[in-house]
Amino acid sequence: MSASSIGGVLVYSLDRRVFRLSTRSVESIRIPLRFFSRAEALIVAAAASRIVPSDETGPGAREAGVAVYIDRQLAGPWGRDRYRYSQEPFEEHAPPELGYQGKATPQQIYRQALKDLTGFDLLDTAAQDEKLKEIEGTLFFSLLRRNTIEGMFCDPMHGGNIDMLGWQLIGFPGPRMSNYDDVDKHFGEAFRPKPASLSQVTRGNVRPSEDEV
Amino acid sequence: MKTLPAADVVIIGGGWTGLLMAKELGSRTALSVVVLERGGPRKTDDYANSMDELDYAVRLRLMQDTSLETVTFRHSSGQRALPLRQLGSFLAGSGVGGAGEHWNGVCFRFLPDCFELLSRTMEKYGSKRLPEDHAIQDWGVNYDDLEPHYARAEEMMGISGKAGNLRGKQIEGGNIFEGWRSAEYPTPPTKIPYFSALFREAASTLGYHPYPIPAATTSQPYTNPDGVARPGCFYCGYCERFGCMVGAKAQPTNTLMPVIQKRKNVSIRTGAWVRRIVQEDAQNGKRARGVTYLDAKGEEVFQPAELIFLASWILNNTRLLLLSEIGEPYNPDTGKGTLGRNLTHQVSFPAVTAFFEKPLNRFMGSGSAGVCVSDLDGDLLDHSRLPFLRGGCLVAFSLGYRPIANFGVVPQTVKTTWGLEWKKAAVHYYDRTGNIVFSGEHLAYRGNYMDLDPAYKDHFGDALLRLTLDWRDNERNMAEFATGKSVEIARAMGAKEVTLFPGLKRYDATRYQSTHLQGGTIMGRSPDRSVVNPYLQHWQIPNLFVLGASAFPQNASTSPTLTLLALTYRTADAVVDRYLKSPSPLA
């Protein structure tokens, strides 16, 4: 990876090796990985940044820390299917209107797919796009795309949307306690209050779902 | 199994209907009332930190835990049903307040003719126009019976709106097609955000009669007849799938619980998972003795009671009666049996997605702020020349646009769903996009019903409920017609590009449509065709009442909450004024 596409957030894997994942500023924050290996995190960061790339409209998935977000989600109850109905029999070829009926958890789906993407982060971006086009129709890709959007626009407490970069990109102010004075004004013009995250707004101690046992 | 001391009344389920009944009986009688709620306790303070789209709107923190129990689904009775492993097309709530905590607060009354759907339709169009396999019925109550109870429910919640028909006098600016109202709404309409204001103007220009959505996200501070005070709405936009952090959206926890908590004769047990209603032979048939449930510690207990209200939402109302072997399960082949019949959802979809030049500031709003057009609802159009019966409303909601849910919607000219071109368009259009939603009637059919699944079980080993459900041509044709109308409005609003809803094909259990399911324990005038009588009293077991939208014989295009509350008030009156004096069938 080039130096300009990294820097900022430092991530260390479970074996405690530190590496950089996203641009933020010269300040560095160290964040331990919870599920991914270092190699997996680099693939996910590279793939997510092709789904929502950085361009002249603004930063993308790499800068927003999407890989950190996905890592935490996979380690948490969602990644383990804690709340999904998981009784057998499963049906791998169900009609799409019935939703995902397979056995594999998000953890297992990612782990398997990332094995098949070994070396992805080392490809140039054109080759990365080609590779992603090949797997566009897979369950893994639809999960990755969905998770990338989540990581772009979630509250920063979940690990993504660092510095509220995603919210700034689209003019979303985050959880704003009151729009009473503005809701029926600003017709036809952009009204863009400065974003604030949930903990800034409520000053409360919020426990995100990924930290649940 | 441990047997607890007997209670006068047991209420299964602590949502809108169960807690309203608890409040009424707790306040108007000295009876001991026990509410059994299988979820956890909830209160307004819990929502102070809830403005988090991911955990609440995406991971569905307030909803039923599908790892414990879900439903199975199939499109027709010949197929093998599969479990809905995650919630999708509807969102069942859990915990004190139930779905009444995470709702949007949209609070319509039903049109008067909905209650006499079969007779009115036959009268006007004759039986030949009815779909061959229809199962529509009259309710056994009519609008005039319900009007005073509608008014009470509106006062209890402080609904914001504008009357369109005050005692028969039409009033412009309200819904001139609505049934007569005895009084104006308790509070004035909510503020109307930009997107909804554009819709109102365009709809007026095209000759429609737009009006503000009746809203439980109250427009100003309000104190109800019980003395419960709530603040006005701040339009933060965190209503749907969230609890209101200030208590402006009427929810059971902020509207009913303050009264219930003062009543020593009412107790609420959370973590109480009811598994059976126990019946016994009595002098004239059968009666319910009480219920068995697993308490919060997992211990199985028997709670005896004289009077039982089953108020555990549509699906579980039906399932508990099936598991308890109360009533005759519906058989779609013979048409015999009543329990589980007439499952309906709602013809609810984004009819058109419109892309605008100017930003819309859609983060501001509330769950029920917006504008509605009812000119196509009920039987207001002449259907003799249309390929469908009944209709629905076109609505421009401003419910607070959430970025995870909405980022990435781009005009059809953009052919990709990821990458540079898509991102650029998605960023540009994020706040320039709006949906006109159609919400239409779903007729009841003989082949749409509920029974117990033969294969899949819940966490405790009981059979899951099985839904057999699909659309028919009436809904598909209605959807196509409504889509055409909504495109005209979107164009008049100044939309530069529009994407049309692709049409209803097979029922899609993954696309969120609405949480407005109906049927299973339907009401009516005859025990041959309904499970409960017009007072929601079980035909075979007079000391058992079944509350909620499971009693609706079919869907009525708009949101069910106000109607199920009105029916609950009516039942509470009948119980207090008549049943308790002489416990026997009320009809």
PDB file of C-alpha atoms in Angstrom, chain A:
ATOM      1  CA  MET A   1       0.000   0.000   0.000  1.00  0.00           C
ATOM      2  CA  SER A   2       1.171   3.512  -0.651  1.00  0.00           C
ATOM      3  CA  ALA A   3       1.910   5.801   2.227  1.00  0.00           C
ATOM      4  CA  SER A   4      -0.885   8.176   1.251  1.00  0.00           C
ATOM      5  CA  SER A   5      -3.560   5.504   1.532  1.00  0.00           C
ATOM      6  CA  ILE A   6      -2.632   4.560   5.054  1.00  0.00           C
ATOM      7  CA  GLY A   7      -1.618   6.334   8.234  1.00  0.00           C
ATOM      8  CA  GLY A   8      -3.702   7.493  11.162  1.00  0.00           C
ATOM      9  CA  VAL A   9      -5.441   4.629  12.903  1.00  0.00           C
ATOM     10  CA  LEU A  10      -3.027   1.998  14.068  1.00  0.00           C
ATOM     11  CA  VAL A  11      -4.455  -1.425  14.550  1.00  0.00           C
ATOM     12  CA  TYR A  12      -2.780  -4.281  16.284  1.00  0.00           C
ATOM     13  CA  SER A  13      -3.707  -7.848  15.757  1.00  0.00           C
ATOM     14  CA  LEU A  14      -4.063 -10.445  18.485  1.00  0.00           C
ATOM     15  CA  ASP A  15      -0.388 -11.217  18.160  1.00  0.00           C
ATOM     16  CA  ARG A  16       0.167  -7.530  19.022  1.00  0.00           C
ATOM     17  CA  ARG A  17       1.795  -6.526  15.765  1.00  0.00           C
ATOM     18  CA  VAL A  18       0.877  -2.925  15.059  1.00  0.00           C
ATOM     19  CA  PHE A  19      -0.126  -1.755  11.591  1.00  0.00           C
ATOM     20  CA  ARG A  20      -1.843   1.224  10.071  1.00  0.00           C
ATOM     21  CA  LEU A  21      -5.331   0.991   8.667  1.00  0.00           C
ATOM     22  CA  SER A  22      -6.707   4.427   7.894  1.00  0.00           C
ATOM     23  CA  THR A  23      -5.975   8.077   7.400  1.00  0.00           C
ATOM     24  CA  ARG A  24      -7.047  10.413  10.132  1.00  0.00           C
ATOM     25  CA  SER A  25      -4.336  12.750  11.251  1.00  0.00           C
ATOM     26  CA  VAL A  26      -0.796  12.410  12.499  1.00  0.00           C
ATOM     27  CA  GLU A  27      -2.181  11.339  15.843  1.00  0.00           C
ATOM     28  CA  SER A  28      -2.257   7.608  16.264  1.00  0.00           C
ATOM     29  CA  ILE A  29      -4.759   5.481  18.129  1.00  0.00           C
ATOM     30  CA  ARG A  30      -4.026   1.868  18.822  1.00  0.00           C
ATOM     31  CA  ILE A  31      -6.967  -0.446  18.390  1.00  0.00           C
ATOM     32  CA  PRO A  32      -6.763  -4.182  19.014  1.00  0.00           C
ATOM     33  CA  LEU A  33      -8.372  -6.485  16.481  1.00  0.00           C
ATOM     34  CA  ARG A  34     -11.029  -8.744  17.953  1.00  0.00           C
ATOM     35  CA  PHE A  35     -11.749 -11.185  15.163  1.00  0.00           C
ATOM     36  CA  PHE A  36      -9.626 -10.658  12.061  1.00  0.00           C
ATOM     37  CA  SER A  37      -6.031 -11.590  11.671  1.00  0.00           C
ATOM     38  CA  ARG A  38      -3.818  -8.788  10.416  1.00  0.00           C
ATOM     39  CA  ALA A  39      -3.893 -10.243   6.904  1.00  0.00           C
ATOM     40  CA  GLU A  40      -7.683 -10.503   6.939  1.00  0.00           C
ATOM     41  CA  ALA A  41      -8.088  -6.931   8.170  1.00  0.00           C
ATOM     42  CA  LEU A  42      -5.945  -5.626   5.338  1.00  0.00           C
ATOM     43  CA  ILE A  43      -8.047  -7.485   2.750  1.00  0.00           C
ATOM     44  CA  VAL A  44     -11.287  -6.195   4.254  1.00  0.00           C
ATOM     45  CA  ALA A  45      -9.934  -2.639   4.419  1.00  0.00           C
ATOM     46  CA  ALA A  46      -8.869  -2.821   0.777  1.00  0.00           C
ATOM     47  CA  ALA A  47     -12.154  -4.336  -0.435  1.00  0.00           C
ATOM     48  CA  ALA A  48     -14.327  -1.920   1.553  1.00  0.00           C
ATOM     49  CA  SER A  49     -12.395   0.978   0.105  1.00  0.00           C
ATOM     50  CA  ARG A  50     -13.299  -0.207  -3.408  1.00  0.00           C
ATOM     51  CA  ILE A  51     -16.972  -0.337  -2.434  1.00  0.00           C
ATOM     52  CA  VAL A  52     -16.914   3.183  -0.990  1.00  0.00           C
ATOM     53  CA  PRO A  53     -13.702   4.647  -2.394  1.00  0.00           C
ATOM     54  CA  SER A  54     -12.105   7.882  -1.424  1.00  0.00           C
ATOM     55  CA  ASP A  55     -12.519  10.383  -4.253  1.00  0.00           C
ATOM     56  CA  GLU A  56     -13.042  14.082  -4.901  1.00  0.00           C
ATOM     57  CA  THR A  57     -16.473  13.916  -3.186  1.00  0.00           C
ATOM     58  CA  GLY A  58     -14.748  12.985   0.051  1.00  0.00           C
ATOM     59  CA  PRO A  59     -13.260  10.206   2.132  1.00  0.00           C
ATOM     60  CA  GLY A  60     -14.258   6.580   1.833  1.00  0.00           C
ATOM     61  CA  ALA A  61     -14.361   3.343   3.793  1.00  0.00           C
ATOM     62  CA  ARG A  62     -10.650   3.213   4.574  1.00  0.00           C
ATOM     63  CA  GLU A  63     -10.593   6.657   6.158  1.00  0.00           C
ATOM     64  CA  ALA A  64     -13.791   5.921   8.082  1.00  0.00           C
ATOM     65  CA  GLY A  65     -12.274   2.833   9.700  1.00  0.00           C
ATOM     66  CA  VAL A  66     -14.799   0.421   8.226  1.00  0.00           C
ATOM     67  CA  ALA A  67     -12.522  -2.582   8.756  1.00  0.00           C
ATOM     68  CA  VAL A  68     -12.374  -1.875  12.480  1.00  0.00           C
ATOM     69  CA  TYR A  69     -16.146  -1.647  12.558  1.00  0.00           C
ATOM     70  CA  ILE A  70     -16.572  -4.965  10.748  1.00  0.00           C
ATOM     71  CA  ASP A  71     -13.989  -6.630  12.990  1.00  0.00           C
ATOM     72  CA  ARG A  72     -15.959  -5.675  16.084  1.00  0.00           C
ATOM     73  CA  GLN A  73     -19.299  -6.668  14.617  1.00  0.00           C
ATOM     74  CA  LEU A  74     -17.964 -10.083  13.695  1.00  0.00           C
ATOM     75  CA  ALA A  75     -16.534 -10.605  17.168  1.00  0.00           C
ATOM     76  CA  GLY A  76     -19.833  -9.539  18.762  1.00  0.00           C
ATOM     77  CA  PRO A  77     -23.264 -11.170  18.983  1.00  0.00           C
ATOM     78  CA  TRP A  78     -24.129 -10.380  15.354  1.00  0.00           C
ATOM     79  CA  GLY A  79     -21.055 -12.166  14.010  1.00  0.00           C
ATOM     80  CA  ARG A  80     -21.912 -15.226  16.092  1.00  0.00           C
ATOM     81  CA  ASP A  81     -25.606 -15.221  15.119  1.00  0.00           C
ATOM     82  CA  ARG A  82     -26.534 -14.769  18.750  1.00  0.00           C
ATOM     83  CA  TYR A  83     -30.032 -13.537  17.820  1.00  0.00           C
ATOM     84  CA  ARG A  84     -30.678 -15.546  14.670  1.00  0.00           C
ATOM     85  CA  TYR A  85     -32.978 -18.574  14.724  1.00  0.00           C
ATOM     86  CA  SER A  86     -30.423 -21.354  14.298  1.00  0.00           C
ATOM     87  CA  GLN A  87     -32.368 -24.573  14.626  1.00  0.00           C
ATOM     88  CA  GLU A  88     -32.018 -27.230  11.970  1.00  0.00           C
ATOM     89  CA  PRO A  89     -32.808 -28.206   9.284  1.00  0.00           C
ATOM     90  CA  PHE A  90     -31.099 -25.481   7.267  1.00  0.00           C
ATOM     91  CA  GLU A  91     -31.898 -25.024   3.604  1.00  0.00           C
ATOM     92  CA  GLU A  92     -29.052 -23.673   1.522  1.00  0.00           C
ATOM     93  CA  HIS A  93     -31.171 -23.169  -1.625  1.00  0.00           C
ATOM     94  CA  ALA A  94     -34.285 -21.474  -0.309  1.00  0.00           C
ATOM     95  CA  PRO A  95     -36.339 -18.967  -2.333  1.00  0.00           C
ATOM     96  CA  PRO A  96     -34.867 -15.473  -1.851  1.00  0.00           C
ATOM     97  CA  GLU A  97     -38.150 -14.133  -0.389  1.00  0.00           C
ATOM     98  CA  LEU A  98     -37.523 -16.247   2.722  1.00  0.00           C
ATOM     99  CA  GLY A  99     -34.192 -14.653   3.535  1.00  0.00           C
ATOM    100  CA  TYR A 100     -30.875 -16.315   4.304  1.00  0.00           C
ATOM    101  CA  GLN A 101     -31.504 -19.905   5.364  1.00  0.00           C
ATOM    102  CA  GLY A 102     -27.940 -21.216   5.466  1.00  0.00           C
ATOM    103  CA  LYS A 103     -26.042 -22.558   8.440  1.00  0.00           C
ATOM    104  CA  ALA A 104     -22.873 -20.443   8.288  1.00  0.00           C
ATOM    105  CA  THR A 105     -22.588 -17.505  10.684  1.00  0.00           C
ATOM    106  CA  PRO A 106     -21.234 -14.128   9.501  1.00  0.00           C
ATOM    107  CA  GLN A 107     -17.912 -15.091  11.156  1.00  0.00           C
ATOM    108  CA  GLN A 108     -17.748 -18.272   9.098  1.00  0.00           C
ATOM    109  CA  ILE A 109     -18.853 -16.574   5.878  1.00  0.00           C
ATOM    110  CA  TYR A 110     -16.130 -13.922   6.202  1.00  0.00           C
ATOM    111  CA  ARG A 111     -13.415 -16.335   7.247  1.00  0.00           C
ATOM    112  CA  GLN A 112     -14.029 -18.622   4.293  1.00  0.00           C
ATOM    113  CA  ALA A 113     -14.365 -15.835   1.732  1.00  0.00           C
ATOM    114  CA  LEU A 114     -11.240 -14.045   2.959  1.00  0.00           C
ATOM    115  CA  LYS A 115      -9.234 -17.238   2.472  1.00  0.00           C
ATOM    116  CA  ASP A 116     -10.232 -17.096  -1.184  1.00  0.00           C
ATOM    117  CA  LEU A 117      -9.155 -13.442  -1.371  1.00  0.00           C
ATOM    118  CA  THR A 118      -5.619 -13.962  -0.107  1.00  0.00           C
ATOM    119  CA  GLY A 119      -3.333 -11.329  -1.621  1.00  0.00           C
ATOM    120  CA  PHE A 120      -6.273  -9.072  -2.598  1.00  0.00           C
ATOM    121  CA  ASP A 121      -4.800  -6.085  -0.777  1.00  0.00           C
ATOM    122  CA  LEU A 122      -1.631  -6.335  -2.831  1.00  0.00           C
ATOM    123  CA  LEU A 123      -3.414  -6.003  -6.195  1.00  0.00           C
ATOM    124  CA  ASP A 124      -3.743  -2.645  -7.910  1.00  0.00           C
ATOM    125  CA  THR A 125      -7.160  -1.044  -7.710  1.00  0.00           C
ATOM    126  CA  ALA A 126      -8.206  -2.052 -11.225  1.00  0.00           C
ATOM    127  CA  ALA A 127      -7.438  -5.678 -10.476  1.00  0.00           C
ATOM    128  CA  GLN A 128      -9.235  -5.368  -7.134  1.00  0.00           C
ATOM    129  CA  ASP A 129     -12.347  -4.083  -8.904  1.00  0.00           C
ATOM    130  CA  GLU A 130     -12.170  -6.985 -11.340  1.00  0.00           C
ATOM    131  CA  LYS A 131     -11.938  -9.456  -8.498  1.00  0.00           C
ATOM    132  CA  LEU A 132     -14.903  -7.891  -6.706  1.00  0.00           C
ATOM    133  CA  LYS A 133     -16.981  -8.003  -9.888  1.00  0.00           C
ATOM    134  CA  GLU A 134     -16.349 -11.745  -9.997  1.00  0.00           C
ATOM    135  CA  ILE A 135     -17.812 -12.232  -6.528  1.00  0.00           C
ATOM    136  CA  GLU A 136     -20.546  -9.559  -6.750  1.00  0.00           C
ATOM    137  CA  GLY A 137     -23.317 -12.146  -6.618  1.00  0.00           C
ATOM    138  CA  THR A 138     -22.084 -13.940  -3.511  1.00  0.00           C
ATOM    139  CA  LEU A 139     -23.549 -13.815  -0.038  1.00  0.00           C
ATOM    140  CA  PHE A 140     -20.178 -12.645   1.250  1.00  0.00           C
ATOM    141  CA  PHE A 141     -20.135  -9.653  -1.069  1.00  0.00           C
ATOM    142  CA  SER A 142     -23.654  -8.597  -0.123  1.00  0.00           C
ATOM    143  CA  LEU A 143     -22.652  -8.815   3.552  1.00  0.00           C
ATOM    144  CA  LEU A 144     -19.460  -6.875   2.928  1.00  0.00           C
ATOM    145  CA  ARG A 145     -21.317  -4.164   1.025  1.00  0.00           C
ATOM    146  CA  ARG A 146     -23.952  -3.877   3.728  1.00  0.00           C
ATOM    147  CA  ASN A 147     -21.349  -3.852   6.497  1.00  0.00           C
ATOM    148  CA  THR A 148     -19.314  -1.234   4.642  1.00  0.00           C
ATOM    149  CA  ILE A 149     -22.284   1.122   4.536  1.00  0.00           C
ATOM    150  CA  GLU A 150     -22.920   0.426   8.229  1.00  0.00           C
ATOM    151  CA  GLY A 151     -19.299   1.173   9.054  1.00  0.00           C
ATOM    152  CA  MET A 152     -19.408   4.402   7.055  1.00  0.00           C
ATOM    153  CA  PHE A 153     -22.468   5.819   8.788  1.00  0.00           C
ATOM    154  CA  CYS A 154     -22.783   4.200  12.233  1.00  0.00           C
ATOM    155  CA  ASP A 155     -22.220   6.119  15.408  1.00  0.00           C
ATOM    156  CA  PRO A 156     -18.435   6.356  15.949  1.00  0.00           C
ATOM    157  CA  MET A 157     -18.751   4.304  19.147  1.00  0.00           C
ATOM    158  CA  HIS A 158     -19.034   1.233  16.902  1.00  0.00           C
ATOM    159  CA  GLY A 159     -15.558   1.757  15.492  1.00  0.00           C
ATOM    160  CA  GLY A 160     -16.498   3.079  12.050  1.00  0.00           C
ATOM    161  CA  ASN A 161     -17.392   6.575  10.863  1.00  0.00           C
ATOM    162  CA  ILE A 162     -14.193   7.882  12.483  1.00  0.00           C
ATOM    163  CA  ASP A 163     -14.367  11.596  13.170  1.00  0.00           C
ATOM    164  CA  MET A 164     -17.908  11.380  11.771  1.00  0.00           C
ATOM    165  CA  LEU A 165     -16.354  11.430   8.314  1.00  0.00           C
ATOM    166  CA  GLY A 166     -19.272   9.504   6.843  1.00  0.00           C
ATOM    167  CA  TRP A 167     -21.857  11.837   8.333  1.00  0.00           C
ATOM    168  CA  GLN A 168     -19.982  14.898   7.099  1.00  0.00           C
ATOM    169  CA  LEU A 169     -19.857  13.389   3.628  1.00  0.00           C
ATOM    170  CA  ILE A 170     -23.660  13.313   3.353  1.00  0.00           C
ATOM    171  CA  GLY A 171     -24.607  16.200   5.626  1.00  0.00           C
ATOM    172  CA  PHE A 172     -26.084  14.068   8.390  1.00  0.00           C
ATOM    173  CA  PRO A 173     -25.736  15.680  11.828  1.00  0.00           C
ATOM    174  CA  GLY A 174     -26.025  12.515  13.916  1.00  0.00           C
ATOM    175  CA  PRO A 175     -28.436  12.231  16.825  1.00  0.00           C
ATOM    176  CA  ARG A 176     -29.672  15.751  17.275  1.00  0.00           C
ATOM    177  CA  MET A 177     -31.843  16.193  20.324  1.00  0.00           C
ATOM    178  CA  SER A 178     -34.081  18.883  18.869  1.00  0.00           C
ATOM    179  CA  ASN A 179     -34.946  20.046  15.378  1.00  0.00           C
ATOM    180  CA  TYR A 180     -38.018  21.839  16.661  1.00  0.00           C
ATOM    181  CA  ASP A 181     -36.947  25.290  15.478  1.00  0.00           C
ATOM    182  CA  ASP A 182     -35.711  24.109  12.090  1.00  0.00           C
ATOM    183  CA  VAL A 183     -37.957  21.282  10.925  1.00  0.00           C
ATOM    184  CA  ASP A 184     -40.372  23.513   9.023  1.00  0.00           C
ATOM    185  CA  LYS A 185     -37.742  25.983   7.805  1.00  0.00           C
ATOM    186  CA  HIS A 186     -34.745  25.937   5.389  1.00  0.00           C
ATOM    187  CA  PHE A 187     -37.018  24.836   2.524  1.00  0.00           C
ATOM    188  CA  GLY A 188     -34.952  24.232  -0.578  1.00  0.00           C
ATOM    189  CA  GLU A 189     -31.596  24.963   1.034  1.00  0.00           C
ATOM    190  CA  ALA A 190     -29.124  22.697   2.774  1.00  0.00           C
ATOM    191  CA  PHE A 191     -29.303  22.946   6.561  1.00  0.00           C
ATOM    192  CA  ARG A 192     -26.184  21.310   7.933  1.00  0.00           C
ATOM    193  CA  PRO A 193     -25.699  21.491  11.702  1.00  0.00           C
ATOM    194  CA  LYS A 194     -22.286  20.390  12.928  1.00  0.00           C
ATOM    195  CA  PRO A 195     -22.352  16.625  13.542  1.00  0.00           C
ATOM    196  CA  ALA A 196     -22.195  15.274  17.068  1.00  0.00           C
ATOM    197  CA  SER A 197     -22.002  11.652  18.140  1.00  0.00           C
ATOM    198  CA  LEU A 198     -24.306   9.977  20.632  1.00  0.00           C
ATOM    199  CA  SER A 199     -21.905  10.248  23.553  1.00  0.00           C
ATOM    200  CA  GLN A 200     -21.328  13.922  22.784  1.00  0.00           C
ATOM    201  CA  VAL A 201     -25.072  14.547  22.673  1.00  0.00           C
ATOM    202  CA  THR A 202     -26.201  12.584  25.705  1.00  0.00           C
ATOM    203  CA  ARG A 203     -22.951  12.568  27.714  1.00  0.00           C
ATOM    204  CA  GLY A 204     -24.139   9.133  28.703  1.00  0.00           C
ATOM    205  CA  ASN A 205     -22.310   5.880  28.941  1.00  0.00           C
ATOM    206  CA  VAL A 206     -23.604   3.851  26.017  1.00  0.00           C
ATOM    207  CA  ARG A 207     -22.821   0.200  25.618  1.00  0.00           C
ATOM    208  CA  PRO A 208     -22.768  -0.837  21.980  1.00  0.00           C
ATOM    209  CA  SER A 209     -24.215  -4.252  21.108  1.00  0.00           C
ATOM    210  CA  GLU A 210     -20.877  -5.605  19.911  1.00  0.00           C
ATOM    211  CA  ASP A 211     -19.565  -5.382  23.480  1.00  0.00           C
ATOM    212  CA  GLU A 212     -22.315  -7.664  24.794  1.00  0.00           C
ATOM    213  CA  VAL A 213     -21.210 -11.097  25.809  1.00  0.00           C
TER     214      VAL A 213
END
